[in-house]
Amino acid sequence: MQQVPLSEKLFHGAVSLEKTKEFVKPWRIPFDQKDLFVPACINGQAELPAGIRVTLRSNTESIKIAIVEATEFMQMDCLIDGILVKTAYISKGETTVLFNSLGSQMKVIELYLSQKVPVAVTGIYLDEGSEWEVIEDSRLQWITYGSSITHCYYSHSPSQTWPTLVANELDLNLTCLGYSGNCHLEPMVARMIRDLPADFISLCVGINIVGGKTLSERTFSSALIGFIQTIRDVQKDVPLAIISPIFHREREQQENEVGLSLEKVRVEILQVVNTLKKYGDKNIYYIDGLEMFGEEYEKWMPDGLHPDGDGDKILAARFRQMIESTIPQGNIRKY
């Protein structure tokens, strides 16, 4: 097989790349500033490549991706022209993943990396003599920030997380900033979103803050306002959707030790959005998490908190419906 040089243009959806002589590893924070994203690179979540894919155009009938040995079981997906054709199941210790029988036509190949396990790529290999080229993704850029609900550990496979499903349906270039257990409105994350190219931004906030007791009735709204206004320092007119928590029976009405429940958080988020509209933000929108994934969908949440793989498909469909009905003209692509 012929080896493809590991160009940064092959990696789509990453914030940055860690490059060594041996490998290229995608990150969801700026790697050269990683020590500023405390604690421990957002508790290790920033090196998990949710939504990140290796992308090229080629007529190869097979593609092999070589990696630093897998630290645990994981999956990768191969999409051809946007359609999922194969899922690979990679055991701990494996170092190569092969997708074959892909057809001899010129096609866009996307390899979605595991959303659960760090992946360091040591090589990309195509059939000897095949043609290939890198692709510039000119689609509108969508940045979505959130918790494990956005990170999607429980999806059927890496390309079937709800943000990826929505991005592919709406033809958007996704950067997924779902950090499982670690969506706490950190200022450094707001600064990062501020400085990334974006045509649409969504923030799903509240569930980790209530569960982790990291903000209180006194501090939650002010932290959310500061987070949004930091983004608005640069992203002044980009459509910005603020999503309140989806249903979680245990924390709906039960207040935590600092006085917050999910019901209270939803009220505060709506108040923040309305206040910012009052002060001139004409492109900020509220999406009610209960309308997106409410009690009626609880059977797709085996642990009572996280949607399963089928639940993610419902989330994708509901989110698309809600942004199309909430954002004027009904379609992000018109911005």
mmCIF file of C-alpha atoms in Angstrom:
data_model
loop_
_atom_site.group_PDB
_atom_site.id
_atom_site.type_symbol
_atom_site.label_atom_id
_atom_site.label_comp_id
_atom_site.label_asym_id
_atom_site.label_seq_id
_atom_site.Cartn_x
_atom_site.Cartn_y
_atom_site.Cartn_z
ATOM 1 C CA MET A 1 0.000 0.000 0.000
ATOM 2 C CA GLN A 2 1.061 3.606 -0.517
ATOM 3 C CA GLN A 3 1.370 5.902 2.463
ATOM 4 C CA VAL A 4 -0.380 9.271 2.606
ATOM 5 C CA PRO A 5 1.622 12.040 4.312
ATOM 6 C CA LEU A 6 0.023 12.996 7.631
ATOM 7 C CA SER A 7 -1.028 16.514 6.681
ATOM 8 C CA GLU A 8 -3.090 18.565 9.131
ATOM 9 C CA LYS A 9 -5.571 19.028 6.263
ATOM 10 C CA LEU A 10 -6.574 15.379 6.642
ATOM 11 C CA PHE A 11 -7.998 15.977 10.134
ATOM 12 C CA HIS A 12 -11.403 17.652 10.249
ATOM 13 C CA GLY A 13 -13.253 18.700 13.403
ATOM 14 C CA ALA A 14 -10.164 19.042 15.597
ATOM 15 C CA VAL A 15 -9.260 22.235 17.441
ATOM 16 C CA SER A 16 -5.537 21.415 17.223
ATOM 17 C CA LEU A 17 -3.067 18.640 16.477
ATOM 18 C CA GLU A 18 -0.229 17.271 18.571
ATOM 19 C CA LYS A 19 2.568 16.384 16.142
ATOM 20 C CA THR A 20 5.588 14.203 16.832
ATOM 21 C CA LYS A 21 7.924 12.168 14.620
ATOM 22 C CA GLU A 22 5.828 9.100 15.380
ATOM 23 C CA PHE A 23 2.223 10.288 15.277
ATOM 24 C CA VAL A 24 -0.387 13.010 14.847
ATOM 25 C CA LYS A 25 -2.977 13.236 17.603
ATOM 26 C CA PRO A 26 -6.091 15.445 17.396
ATOM 27 C CA TRP A 27 -7.243 17.490 20.384
ATOM 28 C CA ARG A 28 -10.389 19.461 21.208
ATOM 29 C CA ILE A 29 -8.461 22.288 22.865
ATOM 30 C CA PRO A 30 -5.372 24.182 21.630
ATOM 31 C CA PHE A 31 -2.600 21.682 22.379
ATOM 32 C CA ASP A 32 0.010 24.406 22.783
ATOM 33 C CA GLN A 33 -2.103 25.867 25.616
ATOM 34 C CA LYS A 34 -3.274 22.589 27.127
ATOM 35 C CA ASP A 35 -2.006 23.326 30.638
ATOM 36 C CA LEU A 36 -4.349 26.324 30.818
ATOM 37 C CA PHE A 37 -7.383 24.060 30.483
ATOM 38 C CA VAL A 38 -7.415 22.922 34.080
ATOM 39 C CA PRO A 39 -7.864 20.498 35.597
ATOM 40 C CA ALA A 40 -5.801 18.081 33.482
ATOM 41 C CA CYS A 41 -6.952 19.142 30.002
ATOM 42 C CA ILE A 42 -10.612 19.272 31.076
ATOM 43 C CA ASN A 43 -10.165 16.090 33.103
ATOM 44 C CA GLY A 44 -8.853 14.200 30.103
ATOM 45 C CA GLN A 45 -11.905 14.823 27.938
ATOM 46 C CA ALA A 46 -10.172 17.180 25.483
ATOM 47 C CA GLU A 47 -8.023 14.388 24.017
ATOM 48 C CA LEU A 48 -11.034 12.214 23.181
ATOM 49 C CA PRO A 49 -11.710 12.865 19.477
ATOM 50 C CA ALA A 50 -15.508 13.163 19.452
ATOM 51 C CA GLY A 51 -16.659 14.305 16.023
ATOM 52 C CA ILE A 52 -13.129 14.229 14.579
ATOM 53 C CA ARG A 53 -12.574 12.496 11.262
ATOM 54 C CA VAL A 54 -9.762 11.778 8.802
ATOM 55 C CA THR A 55 -11.033 12.913 5.403
ATOM 56 C CA LEU A 56 -9.784 12.636 1.828
ATOM 57 C CA ARG A 57 -10.993 11.972 -1.700
ATOM 58 C CA SER A 58 -9.695 8.846 -3.457
ATOM 59 C CA ASN A 59 -10.504 5.957 -5.764
ATOM 60 C CA THR A 60 -8.813 3.451 -3.445
ATOM 61 C CA GLU A 61 -10.783 0.306 -2.689
ATOM 62 C CA SER A 62 -9.258 0.013 0.768
ATOM 63 C CA ILE A 63 -7.844 2.324 3.404
ATOM 64 C CA LYS A 64 -5.769 1.433 6.434
ATOM 65 C CA ILE A 65 -5.228 3.678 9.421
ATOM 66 C CA ALA A 66 -2.320 2.890 11.726
ATOM 67 C CA ILE A 67 -2.456 4.087 15.333
ATOM 68 C CA VAL A 68 -0.541 4.012 18.562
ATOM 69 C CA GLU A 69 -1.899 0.869 20.206
ATOM 70 C CA ALA A 70 -5.442 1.209 21.477
ATOM 71 C CA THR A 71 -5.593 1.618 25.244
ATOM 72 C CA GLU A 72 -9.022 -0.039 25.373
ATOM 73 C CA PHE A 73 -11.772 -1.311 23.094
ATOM 74 C CA MET A 74 -13.057 1.289 20.660
ATOM 75 C CA GLN A 75 -14.821 1.781 17.341
ATOM 76 C CA MET A 76 -14.137 3.705 14.132
ATOM 77 C CA ASP A 77 -16.533 4.395 11.283
ATOM 78 C CA CYS A 78 -15.945 4.660 7.554
ATOM 79 C CA LEU A 79 -18.295 6.919 5.603
ATOM 80 C CA ILE A 80 -18.327 7.053 1.808
ATOM 81 C CA ASP A 81 -19.823 10.233 0.360
ATOM 82 C CA GLY A 82 -21.522 10.853 3.693
ATOM 83 C CA ILE A 83 -22.993 7.352 4.073
ATOM 84 C CA LEU A 84 -21.874 4.985 6.842
ATOM 85 C CA VAL A 85 -20.626 1.796 5.176
ATOM 86 C CA LYS A 86 -18.512 0.047 7.822
ATOM 87 C CA THR A 87 -17.850 0.141 11.555
ATOM 88 C CA ALA A 88 -14.559 -1.285 12.815
ATOM 89 C CA TYR A 89 -14.272 -2.831 16.278
ATOM 90 C CA ILE A 90 -10.764 -2.353 17.645
ATOM 91 C CA SER A 91 -9.524 -4.357 20.614
ATOM 92 C CA LYS A 92 -7.090 -3.115 23.232
ATOM 93 C CA GLY A 93 -3.534 -3.274 21.904
ATOM 94 C CA GLU A 94 -4.407 -3.226 18.185
ATOM 95 C CA THR A 95 -2.411 -0.861 15.982
ATOM 96 C CA THR A 96 -4.097 -1.028 12.557
ATOM 97 C CA VAL A 97 -7.631 -0.662 11.255
ATOM 98 C CA LEU A 98 -8.501 -1.749 7.696
ATOM 99 C CA PHE A 99 -11.574 -0.794 5.701
ATOM 100 C CA ASN A 100 -11.877 -2.585 2.354
ATOM 101 C CA SER A 101 -14.353 -3.249 -0.501
ATOM 102 C CA LEU A 102 -15.002 0.495 -0.761
ATOM 103 C CA GLY A 103 -15.435 0.590 -4.553
ATOM 104 C CA SER A 104 -13.091 1.908 -7.233
ATOM 105 C CA GLN A 105 -14.872 5.206 -7.949
ATOM 106 C CA MET A 106 -13.570 8.597 -6.806
ATOM 107 C CA LYS A 107 -15.282 9.280 -3.494
ATOM 108 C CA VAL A 108 -15.031 11.202 -0.249
ATOM 109 C CA ILE A 109 -13.792 8.908 2.529
ATOM 110 C CA GLU A 110 -14.303 9.921 6.151
ATOM 111 C CA LEU A 111 -12.898 7.884 9.013
ATOM 112 C CA TYR A 112 -14.572 8.891 12.260
ATOM 113 C CA LEU A 113 -12.286 8.310 15.221
ATOM 114 C CA SER A 114 -13.547 6.934 18.522
ATOM 115 C CA GLN A 115 -15.346 9.465 20.695
ATOM 116 C CA LYS A 116 -14.357 7.459 23.798
ATOM 117 C CA VAL A 117 -10.621 6.756 23.512
ATOM 118 C CA PRO A 118 -7.630 8.961 22.575
ATOM 119 C CA VAL A 119 -6.371 8.218 19.067
ATOM 120 C CA ALA A 120 -2.844 8.985 17.827
ATOM 121 C CA VAL A 121 -2.473 8.294 14.106
ATOM 122 C CA THR A 122 0.860 6.932 12.873
ATOM 123 C CA GLY A 123 -0.041 6.408 9.216
ATOM 124 C CA ILE A 124 -2.711 6.393 6.500
ATOM 125 C CA TYR A 125 -2.369 3.857 3.675
ATOM 126 C CA LEU A 126 -4.212 3.461 0.349
ATOM 127 C CA ASP A 127 -4.043 0.926 -2.468
ATOM 128 C CA GLU A 128 -0.851 1.131 -4.483
ATOM 129 C CA GLY A 129 -1.383 3.329 -7.540
ATOM 130 C CA SER A 130 -4.656 4.826 -6.384
ATOM 131 C CA GLU A 131 -5.312 8.543 -6.734
ATOM 132 C CA TRP A 132 -6.065 10.757 -3.764
ATOM 133 C CA GLU A 133 -6.339 14.383 -2.684
ATOM 134 C CA VAL A 134 -7.012 16.320 0.499
ATOM 135 C CA ILE A 135 -10.300 18.190 0.820
ATOM 136 C CA GLU A 136 -10.915 21.731 1.987
ATOM 137 C CA ASP A 137 -14.180 21.668 3.946
ATOM 138 C CA SER A 138 -16.001 24.790 2.790
ATOM 139 C CA ARG A 139 -19.252 24.017 4.606
ATOM 140 C CA LEU A 140 -20.586 26.343 7.276
ATOM 141 C CA GLN A 141 -18.904 25.747 10.636
ATOM 142 C CA TRP A 142 -20.980 24.571 13.598
ATOM 143 C CA ILE A 143 -19.486 24.560 17.105
ATOM 144 C CA THR A 144 -21.486 22.737 19.769
ATOM 145 C CA TYR A 145 -20.531 22.755 23.464
ATOM 146 C CA GLY A 146 -21.934 20.590 26.208
ATOM 147 C CA SER A 147 -21.653 17.661 28.576
ATOM 148 C CA SER A 148 -21.790 13.896 28.090
ATOM 149 C CA ILE A 149 -25.175 14.460 26.435
ATOM 150 C CA THR A 150 -23.233 16.172 23.619
ATOM 151 C CA HIS A 151 -20.145 13.959 23.875
ATOM 152 C CA CYS A 152 -22.347 10.863 23.340
ATOM 153 C CA TYR A 153 -20.482 7.923 24.881
ATOM 154 C CA TYR A 154 -23.528 5.707 24.339
ATOM 155 C CA SER A 155 -24.069 6.214 20.612
ATOM 156 C CA HIS A 156 -24.074 3.177 18.359
ATOM 157 C CA SER A 157 -20.756 4.316 16.827
ATOM 158 C CA PRO A 158 -18.655 7.496 16.423
ATOM 159 C CA SER A 159 -20.537 8.855 13.389
ATOM 160 C CA GLN A 160 -23.924 8.238 15.028
ATOM 161 C CA THR A 161 -23.655 10.787 17.829
ATOM 162 C CA TRP A 162 -26.481 13.282 17.628
ATOM 163 C CA PRO A 163 -24.239 16.269 16.721
ATOM 164 C CA THR A 164 -22.644 14.287 13.873
ATOM 165 C CA LEU A 165 -26.040 13.140 12.591
ATOM 166 C CA VAL A 166 -27.311 16.736 12.589
ATOM 167 C CA ALA A 167 -24.145 18.043 10.939
ATOM 168 C CA ASN A 168 -24.367 15.495 8.142
ATOM 169 C CA GLU A 169 -28.087 16.107 7.630
ATOM 170 C CA LEU A 170 -27.613 19.886 7.443
ATOM 171 C CA ASP A 171 -24.275 19.698 5.598
ATOM 172 C CA LEU A 172 -22.339 21.475 8.359
ATOM 173 C CA ASN A 173 -18.674 21.257 9.340
ATOM 174 C CA LEU A 174 -18.847 20.081 12.954
ATOM 175 C CA THR A 175 -16.564 20.889 15.850
ATOM 176 C CA CYS A 176 -17.894 18.962 18.855
ATOM 177 C CA LEU A 177 -16.950 20.348 22.264
ATOM 178 C CA GLY A 178 -18.971 17.923 24.345
ATOM 179 C CA TYR A 179 -16.873 17.132 27.420
ATOM 180 C CA SER A 180 -18.368 14.292 29.422
ATOM 181 C CA GLY A 181 -18.902 15.370 33.022
ATOM 182 C CA ASN A 182 -17.015 18.598 32.395
ATOM 183 C CA CYS A 183 -19.332 21.291 31.055
ATOM 184 C CA HIS A 184 -18.872 23.919 33.762
ATOM 185 C CA LEU A 185 -18.707 27.190 31.794
ATOM 186 C CA GLU A 186 -14.928 27.464 32.110
ATOM 187 C CA PRO A 187 -13.643 30.861 30.883
ATOM 188 C CA MET A 188 -10.870 29.269 28.811
ATOM 189 C CA VAL A 189 -13.450 27.281 26.847
ATOM 190 C CA ALA A 190 -15.412 30.474 26.169
ATOM 191 C CA ARG A 191 -12.224 32.150 24.927
ATOM 192 C CA MET A 192 -11.507 29.178 22.669
ATOM 193 C CA ILE A 193 -14.999 29.234 21.148
ATOM 194 C CA ARG A 194 -14.663 32.992 20.697
ATOM 195 C CA ASP A 195 -11.533 32.521 18.614
ATOM 196 C CA LEU A 196 -12.647 29.586 16.448
ATOM 197 C CA PRO A 197 -14.315 30.162 13.065
ATOM 198 C CA ALA A 198 -18.067 29.701 13.409
ATOM 199 C CA ASP A 199 -21.280 30.178 11.466
ATOM 200 C CA PHE A 200 -23.501 28.649 14.145
ATOM 201 C CA ILE A 201 -22.845 27.976 17.844
ATOM 202 C CA SER A 202 -24.891 25.963 20.314
ATOM 203 C CA LEU A 203 -24.321 25.638 24.056
ATOM 204 C CA CYS A 204 -26.056 22.928 26.113
ATOM 205 C CA VAL A 205 -25.454 23.831 29.742
ATOM 206 C CA GLY A 206 -26.654 23.012 33.229
ATOM 207 C CA ILE A 207 -26.647 19.272 33.892
ATOM 208 C CA ASN A 208 -22.995 19.021 35.010
ATOM 209 C CA ILE A 209 -23.302 22.212 37.025
ATOM 210 C CA VAL A 210 -26.289 20.868 38.963
ATOM 211 C CA GLY A 211 -24.732 17.427 39.367
ATOM 212 C CA GLY A 212 -21.292 18.738 40.297
ATOM 213 C CA LYS A 213 -22.537 21.631 42.447
ATOM 214 C CA THR A 214 -19.945 23.828 40.753
ATOM 215 C CA LEU A 215 -22.163 26.916 40.526
ATOM 216 C CA SER A 216 -24.990 28.107 42.750
ATOM 217 C CA GLU A 217 -28.115 30.213 42.518
ATOM 218 C CA ARG A 218 -25.833 33.169 43.222
ATOM 219 C CA THR A 219 -23.270 32.433 40.483
ATOM 220 C CA PHE A 220 -24.907 30.431 37.674
ATOM 221 C CA SER A 221 -26.554 33.240 35.710
ATOM 222 C CA SER A 222 -23.570 35.552 35.998
ATOM 223 C CA ALA A 223 -21.233 32.791 34.806
ATOM 224 C CA LEU A 224 -23.480 32.025 31.822
ATOM 225 C CA ILE A 225 -23.714 35.711 30.885
ATOM 226 C CA GLY A 226 -19.936 36.045 31.082
ATOM 227 C CA PHE A 227 -19.417 32.899 28.999
ATOM 228 C CA ILE A 228 -21.769 34.131 26.274
ATOM 229 C CA GLN A 229 -20.420 37.682 26.274
ATOM 230 C CA THR A 230 -16.851 36.396 25.948
ATOM 231 C CA ILE A 231 -17.929 34.545 22.795
ATOM 232 C CA ARG A 232 -19.710 37.681 21.582
ATOM 233 C CA ASP A 233 -16.489 39.689 21.842
ATOM 234 C CA VAL A 234 -15.657 38.246 18.414
ATOM 235 C CA GLN A 235 -18.656 36.190 17.298
ATOM 236 C CA LYS A 236 -20.956 39.197 17.452
ATOM 237 C CA ASP A 237 -23.746 38.169 15.082
ATOM 238 C CA VAL A 238 -23.332 34.414 14.738
ATOM 239 C CA PRO A 239 -26.596 32.546 15.510
ATOM 240 C CA LEU A 240 -26.210 31.295 19.083
ATOM 241 C CA ALA A 241 -28.581 28.661 20.511
ATOM 242 C CA ILE A 242 -28.611 28.141 24.278
ATOM 243 C CA ILE A 243 -30.023 24.727 25.183
ATOM 244 C CA SER A 244 -31.277 23.985 28.675
ATOM 245 C CA PRO A 245 -30.892 20.490 30.178
ATOM 246 C CA ILE A 246 -32.845 17.554 28.816
ATOM 247 C CA PHE A 247 -35.005 15.516 31.183
ATOM 248 C CA HIS A 248 -33.417 13.808 34.176
ATOM 249 C CA ARG A 249 -35.994 12.687 36.720
ATOM 250 C CA GLU A 250 -33.665 12.582 39.716
ATOM 251 C CA ARG A 251 -32.641 16.237 39.454
ATOM 252 C CA GLU A 252 -35.764 17.876 38.015
ATOM 253 C CA GLN A 253 -37.113 19.327 41.263
ATOM 254 C CA GLN A 254 -34.632 18.099 43.850
ATOM 255 C CA GLU A 255 -32.324 20.974 44.783
ATOM 256 C CA ASN A 256 -28.654 20.212 45.287
ATOM 257 C CA GLU A 257 -26.586 21.473 48.222
ATOM 258 C CA VAL A 258 -26.188 24.914 46.628
ATOM 259 C CA GLY A 259 -29.842 25.398 45.788
ATOM 260 C CA LEU A 260 -30.028 24.449 42.117
ATOM 261 C CA SER A 261 -32.330 21.983 40.376
ATOM 262 C CA LEU A 262 -32.846 21.426 36.664
ATOM 263 C CA GLU A 263 -36.159 23.282 36.831
ATOM 264 C CA LYS A 264 -34.425 26.317 38.367
ATOM 265 C CA VAL A 265 -31.573 26.168 35.848
ATOM 266 C CA ARG A 266 -34.000 26.190 32.908
ATOM 267 C CA VAL A 267 -35.711 29.293 34.314
ATOM 268 C CA GLU A 268 -32.367 31.042 34.770
ATOM 269 C CA ILE A 269 -31.151 30.156 31.277
ATOM 270 C CA LEU A 270 -34.315 31.559 29.716
ATOM 271 C CA GLN A 271 -33.953 34.725 31.802
ATOM 272 C CA VAL A 272 -30.345 35.129 30.658
ATOM 273 C CA VAL A 273 -31.331 34.763 27.006
ATOM 274 C CA ASN A 274 -34.144 37.277 27.390
ATOM 275 C CA THR A 275 -31.859 39.730 29.197
ATOM 276 C CA LEU A 276 -29.247 39.534 26.450
ATOM 277 C CA LYS A 277 -31.965 40.065 23.844
ATOM 278 C CA LYS A 278 -33.064 43.139 25.808
ATOM 279 C CA TYR A 279 -29.512 44.486 25.575
ATOM 280 C CA GLY A 280 -29.356 44.110 21.821
ATOM 281 C CA ASP A 281 -28.374 40.513 21.038
ATOM 282 C CA LYS A 282 -30.632 39.816 18.068
ATOM 283 C CA ASN A 283 -29.228 36.423 17.201
ATOM 284 C CA ILE A 284 -29.471 34.486 20.458
ATOM 285 C CA TYR A 285 -32.111 31.780 20.862
ATOM 286 C CA TYR A 286 -33.406 29.606 23.686
ATOM 287 C CA ILE A 287 -34.078 25.903 23.155
ATOM 288 C CA ASP A 288 -35.946 24.133 25.939
ATOM 289 C CA GLY A 289 -34.243 20.825 26.716
ATOM 290 C CA LEU A 290 -37.546 19.340 27.862
ATOM 291 C CA GLU A 291 -39.024 19.972 24.422
ATOM 292 C CA MET A 292 -35.971 18.480 22.786
ATOM 293 C CA PHE A 293 -35.835 15.343 24.938
ATOM 294 C CA GLY A 294 -38.448 15.277 27.662
ATOM 295 C CA GLU A 295 -40.021 12.714 29.953
ATOM 296 C CA GLU A 296 -41.729 10.963 27.051
ATOM 297 C CA TYR A 297 -38.303 9.819 25.826
ATOM 298 C CA GLU A 298 -37.151 8.439 29.169
ATOM 299 C CA LYS A 299 -37.305 4.836 27.940
ATOM 300 C CA TRP A 300 -34.342 5.649 25.657
ATOM 301 C CA MET A 301 -32.253 6.599 28.732
ATOM 302 C CA PRO A 302 -31.220 3.268 30.323
ATOM 303 C CA ASP A 303 -29.393 4.955 33.197
ATOM 304 C CA GLY A 304 -31.966 7.734 33.523
ATOM 305 C CA LEU A 305 -29.491 10.368 32.337
ATOM 306 C CA HIS A 306 -27.853 9.496 29.004
ATOM 307 C CA PRO A 307 -29.748 8.751 25.785
ATOM 308 C CA ASP A 308 -28.722 5.446 24.239
ATOM 309 C CA GLY A 309 -27.870 4.971 20.560
ATOM 310 C CA ASP A 310 -31.503 5.135 19.448
ATOM 311 C CA GLY A 311 -32.036 8.052 21.809
ATOM 312 C CA ASP A 312 -29.248 9.947 20.069
ATOM 313 C CA LYS A 313 -31.107 9.532 16.788
ATOM 314 C CA ILE A 314 -34.203 11.018 18.413
ATOM 315 C CA LEU A 315 -32.117 13.871 19.844
ATOM 316 C CA ALA A 316 -30.725 14.593 16.388
ATOM 317 C CA ALA A 317 -34.169 14.710 14.819
ATOM 318 C CA ARG A 318 -35.642 16.841 17.619
ATOM 319 C CA PHE A 319 -32.716 19.298 17.638
ATOM 320 C CA ARG A 320 -32.983 19.790 13.904
ATOM 321 C CA GLN A 321 -36.721 20.385 14.182
ATOM 322 C CA MET A 322 -36.253 22.887 16.989
ATOM 323 C CA ILE A 323 -33.527 24.949 15.364
ATOM 324 C CA GLU A 324 -35.490 25.045 12.123
ATOM 325 C CA SER A 325 -38.537 26.349 14.007
ATOM 326 C CA THR A 326 -36.596 28.645 16.366
ATOM 327 C CA ILE A 327 -34.026 30.349 14.162
ATOM 328 C CA PRO A 328 -35.617 32.686 11.583
ATOM 329 C CA GLN A 329 -35.979 31.296 8.068
ATOM 330 C CA GLY A 330 -35.788 27.838 9.611
ATOM 331 C CA ASN A 331 -32.411 26.827 8.213
ATOM 332 C CA ILE A 332 -28.882 27.540 9.492
ATOM 333 C CA ARG A 333 -27.507 27.264 5.972
ATOM 334 C CA LYS A 334 -29.198 30.546 5.042
ATOM 335 C CA TYR A 335 -26.851 32.444 7.336
#
